[in-house]
Amino acid sequence: MRSYWREKSMKWKGRVAETLFRCKKLGRPVFLPLIDPEKPPLLERVQMVLERATAILIGGSLNVTPYDIDELISSMRHASIDKPIILFPGGLNNIARNADAILFMSLLNSNDVYWVIGAQVSAAPIIAKLGLEALPTAYIIIGEGGAAGHVGRAQYIPPEKPELVAAYTLAAKLLGMRFVYLEAGSGARRHIPPEAIAAARKAAGQEIFLIAGGGIRTPDTAAKILEAGADAIVVGTLIEKNPEAALEIAEAINPCQPEGI
Ligand code: 1GP
């Protein structure tokens, strides 16, 4: 017999892409707070930020097991944080059954075939077995890309070359991917330049759901990124370091809610 909490956590299963695209269609910004399961924050410190989320991303690369992630998700459900939970995997160790969906990512500008298709081949049967909704995502690291750039062996894309970002985004679209995540790297000094986002949007048209993350620390930056054409912003480090500042961003952008608007 399923427990109450298990039932509750089933609510978003199979409906996550639909929820995000509905926000896009309404022209409402999507806010995706990112929680690293290696150092989960005290939920009461971040609860107000998470309550404003459209959906919550969970992921990290080091020192994480699926059990840590499942436990974190259960504690969120117990704290009545009732949002779709999307895995943002730093590796195979991030595939956990209590999530609703997973960014099924290919790091398009990696020099290592493992991050382009190898990890995905290993992950696919597990994702199918757990019944996670896969969100087909092109992950594109721009600039240094922090730890993700290093681990993913990203071929450097200069931030001041929007035409390269546009070409990668168009390739993702032609390959049939529905999501494109432009990543500056966790804690990046420079966020993705609005020019690069605008170029990606122009290349992709409105069929692609465009996510931008890395180094977003102020409402002003968030607004510029959304105005340039991103559908969603990801905020991670700031939630850990200064949840009040993250809340200011959420309040300023007035994010789309998964139920209703
Ligand atoms: C990192 O894009 C995310 O993968 C979020 O970046 O930690 O800088 O907010 P920050």
Short mmCIF file of C-alpha atoms and ligand atoms in Angstrom, two decimals:
data_model
loop_
_atom_site.label_atom_id
_atom_site.label_comp_id
_atom_site.label_asym_id
_atom_site.label_seq_id
_atom_site.Cartn_x
_atom_site.Cartn_y
_atom_site.Cartn_z
CA MET A 1 0.00 0.00 0.00
CA ARG A 2 1.28 3.45 -0.89
CA SER A 3 1.82 5.93 1.91
CA TYR A 4 0.16 9.34 1.95
CA TRP A 5 3.50 11.02 1.21
CA ARG A 6 4.23 8.70 -1.67
CA GLU A 7 0.79 9.50 -3.13
CA LYS A 8 1.43 13.20 -2.69
CA SER A 9 4.78 12.96 -4.40
CA MET A 10 3.16 11.15 -7.36
CA LYS A 11 1.10 14.22 -8.17
CA TRP A 12 3.49 15.71 -10.76
CA LYS A 13 4.57 12.46 -12.37
CA GLY A 14 4.38 12.71 -16.16
CA ARG A 15 3.19 16.31 -16.01
CA VAL A 16 6.39 18.28 -15.58
CA ALA A 17 7.14 19.21 -19.20
CA GLU A 18 3.48 20.07 -19.67
CA THR A 19 3.59 22.33 -16.59
CA LEU A 20 6.70 24.18 -17.76
CA PHE A 21 5.43 24.65 -21.30
CA ARG A 22 2.11 25.90 -19.97
CA CYS A 23 3.97 28.67 -18.10
CA LYS A 24 5.88 29.45 -21.27
CA LYS A 25 2.69 29.69 -23.25
CA LEU A 26 1.28 32.07 -20.68
CA GLY A 27 4.44 34.18 -21.01
CA ARG A 28 5.16 33.78 -17.29
CA PRO A 29 8.72 33.42 -15.94
CA VAL A 30 9.74 30.06 -14.53
CA PHE A 31 11.81 30.09 -11.34
CA LEU A 32 13.93 27.01 -10.68
CA PRO A 33 15.76 27.06 -7.35
CA LEU A 34 18.59 24.53 -7.32
CA ILE A 35 19.42 22.53 -4.20
CA ASP A 36 22.68 20.62 -3.92
CA PRO A 37 21.96 17.38 -1.99
CA GLU A 38 25.55 17.30 -0.72
CA LYS A 39 24.89 20.35 1.44
CA PRO A 40 21.11 20.63 1.74
CA PRO A 41 20.05 23.84 3.46
CA LEU A 42 17.86 23.86 6.53
CA LEU A 43 14.41 23.72 4.98
CA GLU A 44 12.99 26.37 7.29
CA ARG A 45 15.68 28.79 6.03
CA VAL A 46 14.75 28.32 2.38
CA GLN A 47 11.09 27.36 2.60
CA MET A 48 9.83 30.78 1.48
CA VAL A 49 12.04 30.69 -1.60
CA LEU A 50 10.96 27.15 -2.47
CA GLU A 51 7.31 28.08 -2.05
CA ARG A 52 7.73 30.61 -4.87
CA ALA A 53 9.38 28.10 -7.18
CA THR A 54 7.72 26.86 -10.33
CA ALA A 55 9.65 23.61 -9.85
CA ILE A 56 12.71 22.63 -7.83
CA LEU A 57 15.97 21.32 -9.27
CA ILE A 58 18.08 18.90 -7.25
CA GLY A 59 21.57 17.91 -8.29
CA GLY A 60 25.25 17.84 -7.52
CA SER A 61 28.21 15.84 -8.66
CA LEU A 62 30.30 15.07 -5.61
CA ASN A 63 29.53 12.99 -2.55
CA VAL A 64 25.88 12.32 -3.42
CA THR A 65 23.92 9.08 -3.43
CA PRO A 66 20.36 8.51 -4.69
CA TYR A 67 19.43 7.85 -1.05
CA ASP A 68 20.49 11.39 -0.05
CA ILE A 69 18.34 12.79 -2.83
CA ASP A 70 15.31 10.64 -1.98
CA GLU A 71 15.62 11.64 1.67
CA LEU A 72 15.84 15.31 0.75
CA ILE A 73 12.73 15.00 -1.43
CA SER A 74 10.82 13.21 1.34
CA SER A 75 11.74 15.95 3.80
CA MET A 76 10.50 18.57 1.34
CA ARG A 77 7.21 16.72 0.93
CA HIS A 78 6.84 16.49 4.69
CA ALA A 79 7.43 20.24 4.89
CA SER A 80 4.52 20.60 2.42
CA ILE A 81 6.73 21.92 -0.35
CA ASP A 82 4.47 20.73 -3.09
CA LYS A 83 6.33 21.53 -6.31
CA PRO A 84 7.50 19.35 -9.17
CA ILE A 85 10.99 18.03 -8.37
CA ILE A 86 13.38 17.76 -11.29
CA LEU A 87 16.74 16.03 -11.09
CA PHE A 88 19.60 18.05 -12.55
CA PRO A 89 22.11 15.22 -12.61
CA GLY A 90 25.81 15.70 -12.11
CA GLY A 91 26.24 12.00 -12.82
CA LEU A 92 24.62 8.57 -12.57
CA ASN A 93 24.66 8.85 -8.78
CA ASN A 94 21.92 11.48 -9.04
CA ILE A 95 19.13 9.27 -10.35
CA ALA A 96 16.61 8.96 -7.53
CA ARG A 97 13.12 7.48 -7.53
CA ASN A 98 11.27 10.10 -5.47
CA ALA A 99 11.79 12.81 -8.10
CA ASP A 100 9.16 13.62 -10.69
CA ALA A 101 11.39 14.24 -13.69
CA ILE A 102 14.98 14.43 -14.81
CA LEU A 103 16.77 16.82 -17.13
CA PHE A 104 17.95 14.16 -19.55
CA MET A 105 20.93 16.16 -20.67
CA SER A 106 23.58 15.88 -23.29
CA LEU A 107 26.49 18.27 -22.80
CA LEU A 108 26.64 19.35 -26.42
CA ASN A 109 29.97 21.14 -26.21
CA SER A 110 31.82 18.40 -24.33
CA ASN A 111 34.99 16.97 -25.82
CA ASP A 112 34.28 13.72 -24.02
CA VAL A 113 31.78 11.37 -25.66
CA TYR A 114 30.84 10.10 -22.19
CA TRP A 115 29.09 13.41 -21.39
CA VAL A 116 27.52 13.64 -24.84
CA ILE A 117 25.96 10.12 -24.97
CA GLY A 118 27.82 7.66 -22.70
CA ALA A 119 26.25 8.60 -19.37
CA GLN A 120 22.84 8.77 -21.06
CA VAL A 121 23.10 5.19 -22.35
CA SER A 122 23.87 3.99 -18.82
CA ALA A 123 21.13 6.15 -17.32
CA ALA A 124 18.29 5.46 -19.76
CA PRO A 125 17.29 1.98 -18.52
CA ILE A 126 17.38 3.17 -14.90
CA ILE A 127 15.22 6.20 -15.72
CA ALA A 128 12.73 3.96 -17.51
CA LYS A 129 12.71 1.49 -14.62
CA LEU A 130 12.00 4.23 -12.08
CA GLY A 131 9.34 5.80 -14.30
CA LEU A 132 10.94 9.25 -14.23
CA GLU A 133 9.76 11.73 -16.82
CA ALA A 134 12.73 12.57 -19.04
CA LEU A 135 13.04 16.16 -20.24
CA PRO A 136 15.27 16.02 -23.34
CA THR A 137 17.79 18.78 -22.71
CA ALA A 138 20.79 20.24 -24.49
CA TYR A 139 23.24 21.42 -21.86
CA ILE A 140 25.57 24.10 -23.19
CA ILE A 141 28.34 25.47 -21.01
CA ILE A 142 29.40 28.98 -21.91
CA GLY A 143 32.63 30.56 -20.67
CA GLU A 144 34.65 28.81 -17.95
CA GLY A 145 31.62 26.97 -16.58
CA GLY A 146 33.11 26.37 -13.12
CA ALA A 147 33.15 22.79 -11.86
CA ALA A 148 30.63 21.64 -14.51
CA GLY A 149 32.94 22.95 -17.25
CA HIS A 150 35.90 21.13 -15.77
CA VAL A 151 34.17 17.82 -15.04
CA GLY A 152 32.28 17.90 -18.35
CA ARG A 153 35.40 18.75 -20.40
CA ALA A 154 33.54 21.55 -22.08
CA GLN A 155 35.01 22.99 -25.24
CA TYR A 156 35.30 26.68 -24.44
CA ILE A 157 32.55 28.86 -25.92
CA PRO A 158 33.51 32.52 -25.53
CA PRO A 159 30.62 34.38 -23.84
CA GLU A 160 31.06 37.24 -26.33
CA LYS A 161 30.34 34.94 -29.31
CA PRO A 162 26.52 34.69 -29.36
CA GLU A 163 26.63 33.21 -32.85
CA LEU A 164 28.25 30.06 -31.43
CA VAL A 165 25.54 29.78 -28.78
CA ALA A 166 22.93 30.21 -31.52
CA ALA A 167 24.49 27.42 -33.61
CA TYR A 168 24.52 24.99 -30.67
CA THR A 169 20.92 25.88 -29.80
CA LEU A 170 19.79 25.37 -33.38
CA ALA A 171 21.58 22.01 -33.45
CA ALA A 172 19.67 21.03 -30.29
CA LYS A 173 16.39 22.01 -31.88
CA LEU A 174 17.13 20.11 -35.07
CA LEU A 175 18.04 17.06 -32.99
CA GLY A 176 14.57 17.26 -31.46
CA MET A 177 15.52 18.37 -27.96
CA ARG A 178 12.82 20.39 -26.23
CA PHE A 179 14.89 22.11 -23.55
CA VAL A 180 18.14 24.08 -23.81
CA TYR A 181 20.06 24.95 -20.65
CA LEU A 182 22.65 27.71 -21.06
CA GLU A 183 25.07 27.30 -18.15
CA ALA A 184 27.62 29.83 -16.92
CA GLY A 185 28.68 27.56 -14.03
CA SER A 186 27.70 27.46 -10.39
CA GLY A 187 28.85 30.62 -8.63
CA ALA A 188 30.09 32.07 -11.93
CA ARG A 189 31.44 35.60 -11.78
CA ARG A 190 29.71 36.36 -15.09
CA HIS A 191 26.20 35.16 -15.80
CA ILE A 192 25.17 34.25 -19.36
CA PRO A 193 25.21 37.51 -21.35
CA PRO A 194 21.73 38.62 -22.46
CA GLU A 195 23.10 38.83 -26.03
CA ALA A 196 23.82 35.08 -25.98
CA ILE A 197 20.33 34.35 -24.66
CA ALA A 198 18.74 36.54 -27.32
CA ALA A 199 20.78 34.77 -30.02
CA ALA A 200 19.71 31.36 -28.70
CA ARG A 201 16.07 32.42 -28.63
CA LYS A 202 16.27 33.78 -32.18
CA ALA A 203 17.84 30.54 -33.41
CA ALA A 204 15.39 28.28 -31.59
CA GLY A 205 12.14 30.15 -32.10
CA GLN A 206 9.45 29.51 -29.49
CA GLU A 207 9.45 25.71 -29.66
CA ILE A 208 12.39 25.39 -27.29
CA PHE A 209 12.15 25.93 -23.54
CA LEU A 210 15.21 28.02 -22.71
CA ILE A 211 16.81 27.80 -19.26
CA ALA A 212 19.66 30.04 -18.06
CA GLY A 213 21.74 29.60 -14.93
CA GLY A 214 24.98 30.41 -13.22
CA GLY A 215 25.90 33.59 -11.35
CA ILE A 216 22.38 35.02 -11.06
CA ARG A 217 22.48 37.06 -7.86
CA THR A 218 20.21 40.09 -8.30
CA PRO A 219 16.65 40.84 -9.42
CA ASP A 220 18.11 43.13 -12.09
CA THR A 221 20.19 40.31 -13.64
CA ALA A 222 17.23 37.95 -13.49
CA ALA A 223 15.03 40.51 -15.26
CA LYS A 224 17.62 41.11 -17.99
CA ILE A 225 18.01 37.39 -18.64
CA LEU A 226 14.25 36.88 -18.85
CA GLU A 227 13.79 39.94 -21.06
CA ALA A 228 16.47 38.60 -23.41
CA GLY A 229 14.33 35.52 -24.00
CA ALA A 230 15.00 32.92 -21.29
CA ASP A 231 11.91 31.05 -20.14
CA ALA A 232 13.46 30.01 -16.84
CA ILE A 233 16.22 31.07 -14.49
CA VAL A 234 18.11 28.77 -12.15
CA VAL A 235 19.37 30.12 -8.82
CA GLY A 236 21.58 27.86 -6.70
CA THR A 237 24.51 29.37 -4.80
CA LEU A 238 22.52 32.40 -3.62
CA ILE A 239 19.93 30.17 -1.94
CA GLU A 240 22.70 28.51 0.02
CA LYS A 241 24.49 31.72 0.92
CA ASN A 242 21.75 34.31 1.18
CA PRO A 243 18.19 32.97 0.99
CA GLU A 244 16.78 36.45 1.67
CA ALA A 245 18.43 37.75 -1.51
CA ALA A 246 17.12 34.75 -3.45
CA LEU A 247 13.64 35.52 -2.15
CA GLU A 248 13.98 39.09 -3.45
CA ILE A 249 14.65 37.71 -6.92
CA ALA A 250 11.63 35.43 -6.68
CA GLU A 251 9.40 38.26 -5.53
CA ALA A 252 10.64 40.59 -8.25
CA ILE A 253 10.04 38.18 -11.12
CA ASN A 254 6.71 36.88 -9.76
CA PRO A 255 7.17 33.33 -11.05
CA CYS A 256 4.62 31.13 -12.71
CA GLN A 257 3.12 28.60 -10.29
CA PRO A 258 2.70 24.98 -11.27
CA GLU A 259 -0.99 25.09 -10.50
CA GLY A 260 -2.84 28.14 -11.68
CA ILE A 261 -0.69 31.14 -12.60
C1 1GP B 1 24.58 25.85 -11.66
O1 1GP B 1 23.21 27.12 -13.14
C2 1GP B 1 23.32 26.63 -11.85
O2 1GP B 1 24.57 24.69 -12.38
C3 1GP B 1 23.14 27.67 -10.80
O3 1GP B 1 24.24 28.53 -10.66
O4 1GP B 1 24.86 28.38 -8.28
O5 1GP B 1 25.56 30.35 -9.64
O6 1GP B 1 23.19 30.06 -8.99
P1 1GP B 1 24.46 29.36 -9.31
#
